[in-house]
Amino acid sequence: MDWFETLEPHWVWLGLGFFLAAAEILVPGYFLMWLAGAALITGVIAFALPFGIPLQVVIFAVLSIAAVFIGRNYLRANPVEDADPKMNRRGMRLAGETAVVVTALDGGTGRVKHGDSEWLAKGCDAAVGEKVRISGSDGAVLIVEKL
C-alpha cells in the first residue's frame, strides 16, 4: 500500500474519469459520462495547479453538478433518436402488409395469419379466408382493416 500513498492525485482523478467513461459504455444511461468528464477535468486541473485534496473534491463536485445540468439540458434540446424505432415492435413492422383471417373476426376480434405466424387481431368483421390489411398493433394484437 506504500505505492498508494505516493500516488499523485491527478492520476487518481484521471483513472476515475476513465473508469466512469468505461462504466458508461457498459451501463448506458447518459449520466456517468458527465461525471467522467468532471473527473478528467479535475485531473487536468490537479496536474496543472497543485491544489489540496479537499479543494480538488470541491472542484469535482462543482464540475459534476454543472456537467449533469448542462448535459441534461443539452439532451432535452437534442434528444437521441433511435436508428430504428420499430426494432422490437414486430407488430408495428407489419403495418401495411396483408394477412389472411384464420378465425373469423366476429365482434371485432379474431385471429389472422401473416407469413408463418398467427396473431390475435381486432378490427372490422371478416370471414375466414378473407384478406385484411394490417394497419398497426396494440401490443401483441394486430389492428386490421378490410382491403
Coordinates of N, CA and C in Angstrom, one line a residue:
M1 N 0.8 -1.2 0.0 CA 0.0 0.0 0.0 C 0.8 1.3 0.0
D2 N 2.2 1.1 0.0 CA 3.0 2.3 0.0 C 2.9 3.0 -1.3
W3 N 2.7 2.3 -2.4 CA 2.5 3.0 -3.7 C 1.3 3.8 -3.7
F4 N 0.3 3.5 -3.0 CA -1.0 4.3 -3.0 C -0.8 5.6 -2.3
E5 N 0.1 5.6 -1.3 CA 0.4 6.9 -0.6 C 1.2 7.8 -1.4
T6 N 2.0 7.3 -2.3 CA 2.9 8.1 -3.1 C 2.2 8.5 -4.5
L7 N 1.1 8.0 -4.7 CA 0.4 8.2 -6.0 C -0.1 9.7 -6.0
E8 N 0.2 10.3 -7.1 CA -0.2 11.7 -7.3 C -1.7 11.8 -7.5
P9 N -2.4 12.8 -6.9 CA -3.8 12.9 -7.0 C -4.4 13.0 -8.4
H10 N -3.6 13.7 -9.3 CA -4.1 13.8 -10.7 C -4.3 12.5 -11.4
W11 N -3.4 11.5 -11.0 CA -3.6 10.2 -11.6 C -4.8 9.5 -11.1
V12 N -5.2 9.7 -9.9 CA -6.4 9.2 -9.3 C -7.6 9.7 -10.1
W13 N -7.6 11.1 -10.3 CA -8.8 11.7 -11.0 C -8.8 11.2 -12.4
L14 N -7.7 11.1 -13.1 CA -7.7 10.6 -14.5 C -8.2 9.2 -14.5
G15 N -7.7 8.4 -13.6 CA -8.1 7.0 -13.6 C -9.6 6.8 -13.3
L16 N -10.1 7.7 -12.3 CA -11.6 7.7 -12.0 C -12.4 8.1 -13.3
G17 N -11.9 9.1 -14.0 CA -12.5 9.6 -15.2 C -12.6 8.5 -16.2
F18 N -11.5 7.8 -16.5 CA -11.6 6.7 -17.5 C -12.4 5.5 -17.0
F19 N -12.4 5.2 -15.7 CA -13.3 4.2 -15.2 C -14.7 4.5 -15.4
L20 N -15.1 5.8 -15.1 CA -16.5 6.2 -15.2 C -16.9 6.2 -16.7
A21 N -16.0 6.6 -17.6 CA -16.3 6.5 -19.0 C -16.5 5.1 -19.5
A22 N -15.7 4.2 -19.0 CA -15.9 2.7 -19.3 C -17.2 2.2 -18.8
A23 N -17.5 2.6 -17.6 CA -18.8 2.2 -16.9 C -20.0 2.7 -17.7
E24 N -19.9 3.9 -18.3 CA -21.0 4.5 -19.2 C -21.2 3.6 -20.4
I25 N -20.1 3.1 -20.9 CA -20.2 2.2 -22.1 C -20.9 0.9 -21.7
L26 N -20.5 0.3 -20.6 CA -21.1 -0.9 -20.1 C -22.6 -0.8 -19.6
V27 N -22.9 0.3 -19.0 CA -24.2 0.6 -18.5 C -24.7 1.9 -19.0
P28 N -25.2 2.0 -20.2 CA -25.5 3.2 -20.8 C -26.7 3.9 -20.1
G29 N -26.6 5.2 -20.0 CA -27.7 5.9 -19.4 C -27.5 7.4 -19.4
Y30 N -26.5 7.9 -20.1 CA -26.2 9.3 -20.3 C -26.0 10.0 -18.9
F31 N -25.4 9.4 -17.9 CA -25.2 10.0 -16.7 C -23.7 10.0 -16.3
L32 N -23.2 8.8 -16.3 CA -21.8 8.6 -15.9 C -20.8 9.4 -16.8
M33 N -21.2 9.6 -18.0 CA -20.2 10.3 -18.9 C -20.0 11.7 -18.4
W34 N -21.0 12.4 -17.8 CA -20.8 13.7 -17.3 C -19.9 13.7 -16.1
L35 N -20.0 12.7 -15.2 CA -19.1 12.5 -14.1 C -17.7 12.2 -14.6
A36 N -17.6 11.4 -15.6 CA -16.3 11.1 -16.2 C -15.6 12.3 -16.7
G37 N -16.3 13.2 -17.4 CA -15.8 14.5 -17.9 C -15.3 15.3 -16.7
A38 N -16.1 15.4 -15.6 CA -15.8 16.2 -14.5 C -14.5 15.7 -13.8
A39 N -14.4 14.3 -13.7 CA -13.2 13.7 -13.1 C -12.0 14.0 -14.0
L40 N -12.1 13.9 -15.3 CA -11.0 14.1 -16.2 C -10.5 15.6 -16.1
I41 N -11.5 16.5 -16.1 CA -11.1 17.9 -16.0 C -10.5 18.2 -14.6
T42 N -11.0 17.6 -13.6 CA -10.4 17.7 -12.3 C -8.9 17.2 -12.3
G43 N -8.7 16.1 -13.0 CA -7.4 15.5 -13.1 C -6.4 16.5 -13.8
V44 N -6.9 17.1 -14.8 CA -6.0 18.1 -15.6 C -5.7 19.3 -14.7
I45 N -6.8 19.8 -14.0 CA -6.6 20.9 -13.1 C -5.6 20.6 -12.0
A46 N -5.7 19.4 -11.4 CA -4.8 18.9 -10.3 C -3.4 18.8 -10.8
F47 N -3.2 18.4 -12.1 CA -1.9 18.3 -12.7 C -1.3 19.7 -12.9
A48 N -2.1 20.6 -13.4 CA -1.6 21.9 -13.7 C -1.4 22.8 -12.5
L49 N -2.3 22.7 -11.6 CA -2.3 23.6 -10.3 C -2.3 22.7 -9.1
P50 N -1.3 22.6 -8.3 CA -1.2 21.7 -7.2 C -2.1 22.1 -6.0
F51 N -3.4 21.9 -6.2 CA -4.4 22.2 -5.1 C -4.4 21.0 -4.1
G52 N -4.9 21.3 -2.9 CA -5.0 20.2 -1.9 C -6.2 19.3 -2.3
I53 N -6.2 18.1 -1.7 CA -7.3 17.1 -2.0 C -8.7 17.7 -1.7
P54 N -8.9 18.4 -0.5 CA -10.2 18.9 -0.3 C -10.7 19.9 -1.4
L55 N -9.8 20.7 -1.9 CA -10.2 21.6 -2.9 C -10.5 20.9 -4.2
Q56 N -9.7 19.8 -4.5 CA -10.0 19.0 -5.7 C -11.3 18.3 -5.6
V57 N -11.7 17.9 -4.4 CA -13.1 17.3 -4.3 C -14.1 18.3 -4.5
V58 N -14.0 19.5 -4.0 CA -14.9 20.6 -4.3 C -15.0 20.9 -5.8
I59 N -13.9 21.0 -6.4 CA -13.8 21.2 -7.9 C -14.6 20.1 -8.6
F60 N -14.3 18.9 -8.2 CA -15.0 17.7 -8.9 C -16.5 17.8 -8.6
A61 N -16.9 18.2 -7.4 CA -18.4 18.2 -7.1 C -19.0 19.4 -7.9
V62 N -18.4 20.5 -8.0 CA -19.0 21.6 -8.7 C -19.0 21.3 -10.2
L63 N -18.0 20.7 -10.8 CA -17.9 20.3 -12.2 C -19.0 19.3 -12.5
S64 N -19.1 18.3 -11.5 CA -20.1 17.2 -11.8 C -21.5 17.8 -11.8
I65 N -21.9 18.7 -10.9 CA -23.2 19.2 -10.9 C -23.4 20.1 -12.1
A66 N -22.5 20.9 -12.5 CA -22.6 21.7 -13.7 C -22.7 20.8 -14.9
A67 N -21.9 19.8 -15.0 CA -21.9 18.9 -16.2 C -23.2 18.2 -16.3
V68 N -23.8 17.7 -15.2 CA -25.0 17.0 -15.3 C -26.2 17.9 -15.7
F69 N -26.2 19.1 -15.2 CA -27.3 20.0 -15.6 C -27.1 20.5 -17.0
I70 N -25.9 20.8 -17.4 CA -25.7 21.2 -18.8 C -26.0 20.0 -19.8
G71 N -25.5 18.8 -19.4 CA -25.8 17.6 -20.2 C -27.3 17.3 -20.3
R72 N -28.0 17.4 -19.2 CA -29.4 17.1 -19.2 C -30.2 18.1 -20.1
N73 N -29.8 19.4 -20.0 CA -30.5 20.4 -20.8 C -30.1 20.2 -22.3
Y74 N -28.9 19.8 -22.6 CA -28.5 19.5 -24.0 C -29.3 18.4 -24.5
L75 N -29.4 17.3 -23.8 CA -30.1 16.1 -24.3 C -31.6 16.4 -24.4
R76 N -32.1 17.3 -23.5 CA -33.5 17.6 -23.6 C -33.8 18.4 -24.9
A77 N -32.8 19.3 -25.3 CA -33.0 20.1 -26.5 C -32.6 19.3 -27.8
N78 N -31.7 18.3 -27.6 CA -31.3 17.5 -28.8 C -31.4 16.0 -28.4
P79 N -32.7 15.5 -28.4 CA -32.8 14.1 -28.0 C -32.2 13.1 -28.9
V80 N -31.7 12.0 -28.4 CA -31.1 10.9 -29.2 C -32.2 10.2 -29.8
E81 N -32.2 10.1 -31.2 CA -33.2 9.4 -31.9 C -32.8 8.0 -32.2
D82 N -33.7 7.1 -32.1 CA -33.4 5.7 -32.4 C -33.2 5.5 -33.9
A83 N -32.2 4.6 -34.2 CA -31.9 4.3 -35.6 C -33.1 3.6 -36.2
D84 N -33.8 2.8 -35.5 CA -34.9 2.0 -36.0 C -36.0 2.0 -34.9
P85 N -36.9 2.9 -34.8 CA -37.9 2.9 -33.7 C -38.8 1.7 -33.6
K86 N -38.9 1.0 -34.7 CA -39.8 -0.2 -34.7 C -39.0 -1.5 -34.5
M87 N -37.7 -1.4 -34.0 CA -36.9 -2.5 -33.9 C -37.5 -3.7 -33.1
N88 N -38.0 -3.5 -32.0 CA -38.5 -4.5 -31.1 C -40.0 -4.5 -31.1
R89 N -40.6 -4.0 -32.1 CA -42.1 -3.9 -32.2 C -42.5 -4.6 -33.5
R90 N -42.5 -5.9 -33.5 CA -42.8 -6.6 -34.8 C -44.2 -6.3 -35.3
G91 N -45.1 -6.1 -34.4 CA -46.5 -5.8 -34.9 C -46.5 -4.5 -35.7
M92 N -45.7 -3.5 -35.3 CA -45.7 -2.2 -36.0 C -44.9 -2.4 -37.3
R93 N -44.0 -3.3 -37.4 CA -43.3 -3.5 -38.6 C -44.2 -4.1 -39.7
L94 N -45.3 -4.7 -39.3 CA -46.2 -5.4 -40.2 C -47.2 -4.4 -40.8
A95 N -47.2 -3.2 -40.3 CA -48.2 -2.2 -40.8 C -48.1 -2.1 -42.3
G96 N -49.2 -2.2 -43.0 CA -49.3 -2.1 -44.5 C -49.3 -3.4 -45.2
E97 N -48.9 -4.5 -44.4 CA -48.9 -5.8 -45.0 C -50.3 -6.4 -45.0
T98 N -50.5 -7.5 -45.8 CA -51.8 -8.2 -45.8 C -51.7 -9.5 -45.0
A99 N -52.8 -9.9 -44.4 CA -52.9 -11.1 -43.7 C -54.2 -11.8 -44.1
V100 N -54.3 -13.1 -43.7 CA -55.4 -13.9 -44.0 C -56.1 -14.3 -42.7
V101 N -57.4 -14.1 -42.7 CA -58.2 -14.4 -41.4 C -58.3 -15.9 -41.3
V102 N -57.9 -16.4 -40.1 CA -58.0 -17.9 -39.8 C -59.1 -18.2 -38.8
T103 N -59.4 -17.2 -38.0 CA -60.5 -17.3 -37.1 C -61.3 -16.1 -37.3
A104 N -62.6 -16.2 -37.6 CA -63.4 -15.1 -38.1 C -63.3 -13.9 -37.1
L105 N -63.2 -12.7 -37.7 CA -63.2 -11.5 -36.9 C -64.7 -11.2 -36.6
D106 N -65.2 -11.7 -35.5 CA -66.6 -11.5 -35.2 C -66.6 -10.6 -33.9
G107 N -67.3 -9.5 -34.0 CA -67.4 -8.6 -32.9 C -66.1 -7.8 -32.7
G108 N -65.3 -7.8 -33.8 CA -64.1 -7.0 -33.8 C -62.8 -7.8 -33.4
T109 N -62.9 -9.1 -33.0 CA -61.7 -9.8 -32.6 C -61.7 -11.2 -33.2
G110 N -60.5 -11.6 -33.5 CA -60.3 -12.9 -34.1 C -58.8 -13.2 -34.2
R111 N -58.4 -14.1 -35.2 CA -57.0 -14.4 -35.5 C -56.7 -14.3 -37.0
V112 N -55.5 -13.8 -37.3 CA -55.1 -13.7 -38.7 C -53.7 -14.4 -38.8
K113 N -53.4 -14.8 -40.0 CA -52.1 -15.4 -40.3 C -51.3 -14.5 -41.2
H114 N -50.1 -14.2 -40.8 CA -49.2 -13.4 -41.7 C -47.9 -14.2 -41.7
G115 N -47.5 -14.6 -42.9 CA -46.3 -15.5 -43.1 C -46.6 -16.8 -42.4
D116 N -45.7 -17.2 -41.5 CA -45.9 -18.5 -40.8 C -46.4 -18.3 -39.3
S117 N -46.9 -17.1 -39.0 CA -47.3 -16.8 -37.7 C -48.8 -16.4 -37.6
E118 N -49.4 -16.8 -36.6 CA -50.8 -16.4 -36.3 C -50.8 -15.4 -35.2
W119 N -51.6 -14.4 -35.4 CA -51.7 -13.3 -34.5 C -53.2 -13.0 -34.0
L120 N -53.3 -12.6 -32.8 CA -54.6 -12.1 -32.4 C -54.9 -10.8 -33.2
A121 N -56.1 -10.5 -33.5 CA -56.4 -9.4 -34.3 C -57.7 -8.7 -33.9
K122 N -57.8 -7.4 -34.1 CA -59.0 -6.7 -33.8 C -59.2 -5.7 -34.9
G123 N -60.5 -5.4 -35.2 CA -60.8 -4.5 -36.3 C -62.2 -4.9 -36.8
C124 N -62.3 -4.6 -38.1 CA -63.6 -4.8 -38.8 C -63.9 -6.3 -38.8
D125 N -65.2 -6.7 -38.9 CA -65.6 -8.1 -39.0 C -65.2 -8.6 -40.4
A126 N -64.7 -9.9 -40.4 CA -64.2 -10.5 -41.6 C -64.4 -12.0 -41.4
A127 N -64.7 -12.7 -42.5 CA -64.9 -14.1 -42.5 C -63.5 -14.9 -42.7
V128 N -63.6 -16.2 -42.4 CA -62.4 -17.0 -42.5 C -61.9 -17.0 -44.0
G129 N -60.6 -16.9 -44.2 CA -60.1 -16.9 -45.6 C -60.0 -15.5 -46.2
E130 N -60.7 -14.5 -45.7 CA -60.7 -13.2 -46.2 C -59.3 -12.5 -45.9
K131 N -58.9 -11.7 -46.9 CA -57.6 -11.0 -46.7 C -57.9 -9.6 -46.1
V132 N -57.0 -9.2 -45.1 CA -57.2 -7.9 -44.5 C -55.8 -7.2 -44.5
R133 N -55.8 -5.9 -44.3 CA -54.6 -5.2 -44.3 C -54.3 -4.8 -42.8
I134 N -53.1 -5.0 -42.4 CA -52.6 -4.7 -41.1 C -52.3 -3.2 -41.0
S135 N -53.0 -2.5 -40.1 CA -52.8 -1.0 -40.0 C -52.0 -0.6 -38.8
G136 N -51.7 -1.5 -37.9 CA -50.9 -1.2 -36.8 C -51.0 -2.3 -35.8
S137 N -50.6 -2.0 -34.5 CA -50.7 -3.0 -33.5 C -51.0 -2.4 -32.2
D138 N -51.6 -3.1 -31.3 CA -51.8 -2.7 -29.9 C -51.2 -3.8 -29.0
G139 N -49.9 -3.7 -28.7 CA -49.2 -4.7 -28.0 C -48.9 -5.9 -29.0
A140 N -49.4 -7.0 -28.6 CA -49.3 -8.2 -29.4 C -50.5 -8.5 -30.3
V141 N -51.5 -7.5 -30.3 CA -52.7 -7.7 -31.1 C -52.6 -6.8 -32.3
L142 N -52.8 -7.4 -33.5 CA -52.7 -6.6 -34.7 C -54.1 -5.9 -35.0
I143 N -54.0 -4.7 -35.4 CA -55.2 -3.9 -35.8 C -55.3 -4.1 -37.3
V144 N -56.5 -4.6 -37.8 CA -56.6 -4.8 -39.2 C -57.8 -4.1 -39.8
E145 N -57.9 -4.0 -41.1 CA -59.0 -3.3 -41.8 C -59.2 -4.1 -43.1
K146 N -60.3 -4.0 -43.7 CA -60.6 -4.7 -44.9 C -59.8 -4.1 -46.1
L147 N -59.5 -4.9 -47.0 CA -58.7 -4.4 -48.2 C -59.6 -3.6 -49.1

